[in-house]
Amino acid sequence: MKSPFWFARMLAGAVAMLVALDVFGAVPPVPQHQFSIAEKDFQLDGGAFQIRCGEIHFARVPREYWRQRLQMCRAMGLNTVCAYLFWNFHEWEQGKYDWTGQADAAEFCRIAQEEGLWVILRPGPYACAEWEGGGLPWWLLKNPAIKLRSQDPDYLKPASAWLKEVGRVLGPLQVSKGGPILMVQVENEYGSYGKDADHMGAIRQALLDGGFDVPLFACNPTNALRNGYRADLFQVVNFGRDPENGFKALRAVQPTGPLMCGEFYPGWFDTWGAPHHLGDTKRYLADLDYMLSQGASFSIYMAHGGTTFGMWSGTDRPFKPDTSSYDYDAPISEAGWSTEKFVATRALMAKFLKPGETLPAPPPANPVMTVASFTLTESAAILENLPVPIEDSAPRNMEAYDQGRGCILYRAMIPAGPAMLLEIGRARDFAWVLMDGKQAGVLDRRLRRNQVQLPARAASAQLDILVEAVGHVNYGSEMHDRKGLPGSVRFIGADVPAPTKWQVYPLGLDAPMLAGLKWKTAAANGPAFWRGSFTVDKPADTFLDLRGWGKGVVWINGRCLARYWNIGPTQTAYVPGAWLRAGKNEVVVLDLVGPTSPILAGLEKPILDQLRPELDFARTTGAKGKLLLGELQPIHTGTLAAGPEAQEVRFAQPIEGRQFGFESLSAHDDKPFAAIAELELLDAAGNSIAHTDWQVVYVDSEEFATLDGSASNAIDGQTASQWVTADGATHPHRLIIDLGANTRIGGFRYTPRAGNNVTGRIKDYRVFVGGALVEAEAK
């Protein structure tokens, strides 16, 4: 006979087991691993650990494909993945957090752990990543006085609340609690934005208050490591080439500790109207080999870029909208395929595995299919599908109307009268001006084109200004990027005052708006939505061919899929098979320009590299107006050092002007090329001047045959992209920048191309500053 205490002992044992398994949520899992940072290396469970990491953003990968993409990362030789959290992806509306479905970051981390991968978490608050606003929520900009990425309480309070929420959701997945998260990043490349170490300290403290106890770290490019530096944060350095000099710069600020590159670029992102980027695979592999052989840790940015679905793509500075494809020429393609770069990376990694470590075979690629051409037979004109308007005395920015993205229409009546010029202080970002429903012109932020000629009117007329907002700027002080019409409206050439009665129509391009569209079978004129469908028996991945369309947004089965623009380089939109269904699939396209033919098809391969500048309504090619230097004397001449380090030059006294001209007279290698990775202008105090209204108005030469050597790369804030002159062009080389207004300039900071044996490092130069150094071409 069993003891009368048998059942009680059995019950107590069962309860203890359940508690140990955290069924009741009362006791966290027992830590299984220990991770720390030692004097020479990272330590995992008491042994040296080289982090072989790659970046992958779960928001850019369909949830249904997370496991396959993570298996690809592991098969490539990675032991860790790096994951951004985009604050606005989880808190689009203030105070309403979303961690479900595509936003389930905890599930992504759990799958990574199941697939044998550690996780490095990058929760922001700021991320960059060519993402809408760099991850910062649009609603912060409703406050006209807010200072982003600062100790402004109006910024720091919601940012700290966000990090507390991150701690609640992901804190239990730290390695110290049995999870995969090894380290957490504080902010992101703050040194390229500011110098306030106390701000970095405030973000660090917010993470500590959120319950993070794993090592915290900061990352910066080589030229910004000292800005905002704190000794209580581990430092890593970001670069796209030349690891030897990159780590030399890191050692100058952090003499001990393991070496790590936080972002190592195998390729680059694309912007509309610029060439598709392909990385130098040979150089990439050589630099990766160097880091592996030196025992340095790294994170390949990107291992898999994926797609910036919906309207989440950002805008690079000063104004270069990013494509929805985020292929990045990464080792794992946009659709999750193996590439030559993947195969070569896997072979290289295999040479540096620990004893007993093996690489799993890559998982099979997802199936692909073609979709026969089909016509979108229904349309809904925007002007016939407007919501109830907001009455206002003058146009204001989109955020002031509690709107964060999409389009917005401003309407007013103007009196009869002669032809006149409409001038908008600022139109952000593109605006179609219509009078009585007929297009009068297009305003274009890329060229600061803010004027449109309005025809004579025999009677009063209805003025409509339809503004499309692309992603908020994601880099630099230009992130204070309010959309719509944040500037003044006036008429030139006629005695007509600005209207004081406006109707404002927010067009959020969201599900309620699409559900309320009034469809017609007749083809619409002007900006309109189009609808059609196709049928498949067995869904698979495909690439929607959008070459017959103009500019806008596309939805499939109710999901906002992507932005598109016929100027390229991207001409397709990636459609995950997991988002299709057997049978009928509905497609809706918003076209602000109008299609040449309302036809779509599905392709087996993407088109990522087809530029069509002849279709650009602004025709932005060729920033080569008439140079007016003439007898103008340079305000400064000098000689730059030969090394890869950024160099700061201060003028004898500040000088004021609207246009800044830089003239390269010679290169250190005596070759005919000139190159600039980044050109920053400094104010009298030595601080960087914002690029908000900058525009390249003249350049004598740009390389496009072998790489993207666009002149605009010199002012985009990214040292991994460069202005490079073309083969055959000779010195002197000239770059003229219009600053948008008279600006007091105290000097400049020049960052040369990184790497060994690179051409174009400038030696002798001259600087010009004036009201007009270039007479712009007629438009």
PDB file of C-alpha atoms in Angstrom, residues 205-304:
ATOM      1  CA  GLN A 205      19.635  54.508 -18.986  1.00  0.00           C
ATOM      2  CA  ALA A 206      16.244  53.954 -20.612  1.00  0.00           C
ATOM      3  CA  LEU A 207      17.408  50.508 -21.757  1.00  0.00           C
ATOM      4  CA  LEU A 208      18.697  49.697 -18.281  1.00  0.00           C
ATOM      5  CA  ASP A 209      15.397  50.847 -16.809  1.00  0.00           C
ATOM      6  CA  GLY A 210      13.668  48.591 -19.325  1.00  0.00           C
ATOM      7  CA  GLY A 211      15.377  45.582 -17.776  1.00  0.00           C
ATOM      8  CA  PHE A 212      18.248  44.944 -20.164  1.00  0.00           C
ATOM      9  CA  ASP A 213      21.297  43.498 -18.426  1.00  0.00           C
ATOM     10  CA  VAL A 214      23.305  42.198 -21.400  1.00  0.00           C
ATOM     11  CA  PRO A 215      26.166  44.345 -22.773  1.00  0.00           C
ATOM     12  CA  LEU A 216      25.088  47.620 -24.359  1.00  0.00           C
ATOM     13  CA  PHE A 217      27.023  49.098 -27.260  1.00  0.00           C
ATOM     14  CA  ALA A 218      27.163  52.005 -29.717  1.00  0.00           C
ATOM     15  CA  CYS A 219      28.096  52.006 -33.403  1.00  0.00           C
ATOM     16  CA  ASN A 220      29.443  54.783 -35.619  1.00  0.00           C
ATOM     17  CA  PRO A 221      31.293  55.205 -38.917  1.00  0.00           C
ATOM     18  CA  THR A 222      35.026  55.793 -38.725  1.00  0.00           C
ATOM     19  CA  ASN A 223      34.770  59.587 -38.948  1.00  0.00           C
ATOM     20  CA  ALA A 224      32.261  59.911 -36.088  1.00  0.00           C
ATOM     21  CA  LEU A 225      33.478  57.544 -33.368  1.00  0.00           C
ATOM     22  CA  ARG A 226      34.385  60.337 -30.946  1.00  0.00           C
ATOM     23  CA  ASN A 227      31.082  62.184 -31.240  1.00  0.00           C
ATOM     24  CA  GLY A 228      28.840  61.339 -28.304  1.00  0.00           C
ATOM     25  CA  TYR A 229      31.410  58.845 -27.014  1.00  0.00           C
ATOM     26  CA  ARG A 230      30.830  57.260 -23.607  1.00  0.00           C
ATOM     27  CA  ALA A 231      33.201  54.942 -21.808  1.00  0.00           C
ATOM     28  CA  ASP A 232      30.267  52.994 -20.344  1.00  0.00           C
ATOM     29  CA  LEU A 233      29.216  51.836 -23.824  1.00  0.00           C
ATOM     30  CA  PHE A 234      31.165  49.289 -25.845  1.00  0.00           C
ATOM     31  CA  GLN A 235      32.088  50.729 -29.237  1.00  0.00           C
ATOM     32  CA  VAL A 236      31.921  49.102 -32.671  1.00  0.00           C
ATOM     33  CA  VAL A 237      32.753  50.716 -36.012  1.00  0.00           C
ATOM     34  CA  ASN A 238      30.836  50.715 -39.308  1.00  0.00           C
ATOM     35  CA  PHE A 239      32.514  50.594 -42.714  1.00  0.00           C
ATOM     36  CA  GLY A 240      32.088  49.160 -46.199  1.00  0.00           C
ATOM     37  CA  ARG A 241      35.743  48.548 -46.997  1.00  0.00           C
ATOM     38  CA  ASP A 242      39.283  48.796 -45.622  1.00  0.00           C
ATOM     39  CA  PRO A 243      38.882  46.993 -42.271  1.00  0.00           C
ATOM     40  CA  GLU A 244      42.506  47.621 -41.342  1.00  0.00           C
ATOM     41  CA  ASN A 245      42.044  51.389 -41.195  1.00  0.00           C
ATOM     42  CA  GLY A 246      38.529  51.006 -39.836  1.00  0.00           C
ATOM     43  CA  PHE A 247      39.797  49.069 -36.830  1.00  0.00           C
ATOM     44  CA  LYS A 248      42.694  51.503 -36.486  1.00  0.00           C
ATOM     45  CA  ALA A 249      40.144  54.289 -36.029  1.00  0.00           C
ATOM     46  CA  LEU A 250      38.285  52.166 -33.470  1.00  0.00           C
ATOM     47  CA  ARG A 251      41.455  51.475 -31.496  1.00  0.00           C
ATOM     48  CA  ALA A 252      42.100  55.221 -31.286  1.00  0.00           C
ATOM     49  CA  VAL A 253      38.987  55.601 -29.113  1.00  0.00           C
ATOM     50  CA  GLN A 254      38.809  52.119 -27.560  1.00  0.00           C
ATOM     51  CA  PRO A 255      42.317  50.721 -26.950  1.00  0.00           C
ATOM     52  CA  THR A 256      41.142  47.360 -25.604  1.00  0.00           C
ATOM     53  CA  GLY A 257      38.308  44.959 -26.152  1.00  0.00           C
ATOM     54  CA  PRO A 258      37.348  42.835 -29.146  1.00  0.00           C
ATOM     55  CA  LEU A 259      37.296  44.437 -32.570  1.00  0.00           C
ATOM     56  CA  MET A 260      33.940  44.500 -34.292  1.00  0.00           C
ATOM     57  CA  CYS A 261      32.482  46.033 -37.415  1.00  0.00           C
ATOM     58  CA  GLY A 262      28.845  46.790 -36.655  1.00  0.00           C
ATOM     59  CA  GLU A 263      27.849  47.291 -40.300  1.00  0.00           C
ATOM     60  CA  PHE A 264      29.927  45.795 -43.123  1.00  0.00           C
ATOM     61  CA  TYR A 265      28.403  46.565 -46.505  1.00  0.00           C
ATOM     62  CA  PRO A 266      28.407  43.928 -49.278  1.00  0.00           C
ATOM     63  CA  GLY A 267      26.342  46.215 -51.508  1.00  0.00           C
ATOM     64  CA  TRP A 268      24.165  49.293 -51.151  1.00  0.00           C
ATOM     65  CA  PHE A 269      20.566  50.453 -51.291  1.00  0.00           C
ATOM     66  CA  ASP A 270      18.851  52.008 -54.306  1.00  0.00           C
ATOM     67  CA  THR A 271      17.108  55.359 -54.715  1.00  0.00           C
ATOM     68  CA  TRP A 272      14.648  56.312 -57.421  1.00  0.00           C
ATOM     69  CA  GLY A 273      16.271  57.670 -60.555  1.00  0.00           C
ATOM     70  CA  ALA A 274      19.798  56.498 -59.696  1.00  0.00           C
ATOM     71  CA  PRO A 275      21.617  53.368 -60.939  1.00  0.00           C
ATOM     72  CA  HIS A 276      21.101  50.014 -59.233  1.00  0.00           C
ATOM     73  CA  HIS A 277      23.947  49.271 -56.836  1.00  0.00           C
ATOM     74  CA  LEU A 278      26.165  46.212 -57.080  1.00  0.00           C
ATOM     75  CA  GLY A 279      28.918  45.607 -54.544  1.00  0.00           C
ATOM     76  CA  ASP A 280      32.472  44.680 -55.431  1.00  0.00           C
ATOM     77  CA  THR A 281      32.325  40.990 -54.529  1.00  0.00           C
ATOM     78  CA  LYS A 282      36.083  40.428 -54.827  1.00  0.00           C
ATOM     79  CA  ARG A 283      36.847  43.274 -52.438  1.00  0.00           C
ATOM     80  CA  TYR A 284      34.015  42.266 -50.103  1.00  0.00           C
ATOM     81  CA  LEU A 285      35.406  38.737 -49.804  1.00  0.00           C
ATOM     82  CA  ALA A 286      38.961  39.990 -49.265  1.00  0.00           C
ATOM     83  CA  ASP A 287      37.839  42.315 -46.469  1.00  0.00           C
ATOM     84  CA  LEU A 288      35.714  39.570 -44.915  1.00  0.00           C
ATOM     85  CA  ASP A 289      38.684  37.198 -45.075  1.00  0.00           C
ATOM     86  CA  TYR A 290      40.808  39.805 -43.300  1.00  0.00           C
ATOM     87  CA  MET A 291      38.324  40.136 -40.429  1.00  0.00           C
ATOM     88  CA  LEU A 292      37.885  36.388 -40.080  1.00  0.00           C
ATOM     89  CA  SER A 293      41.628  35.743 -40.046  1.00  0.00           C
ATOM     90  CA  GLN A 294      42.232  38.542 -37.527  1.00  0.00           C
ATOM     91  CA  GLY A 295      39.607  37.162 -35.166  1.00  0.00           C
ATOM     92  CA  ALA A 296      37.513  40.318 -35.543  1.00  0.00           C
ATOM     93  CA  SER A 297      33.749  40.146 -35.264  1.00  0.00           C
ATOM     94  CA  PHE A 298      31.390  41.673 -37.808  1.00  0.00           C
ATOM     95  CA  SER A 299      27.819  42.076 -38.989  1.00  0.00           C
ATOM     96  CA  ILE A 300      27.176  41.967 -42.731  1.00  0.00           C
ATOM     97  CA  TYR A 301      24.698  44.738 -43.534  1.00  0.00           C
ATOM     98  CA  MET A 302      22.714  43.274 -45.237  1.00  0.00           C
ATOM     99  CA  ALA A 303      22.926  39.482 -45.208  1.00  0.00           C
ATOM    100  CA  HIS A 304      19.390  39.562 -46.593  1.00  0.00           C
TER     101      HIS A 304
END
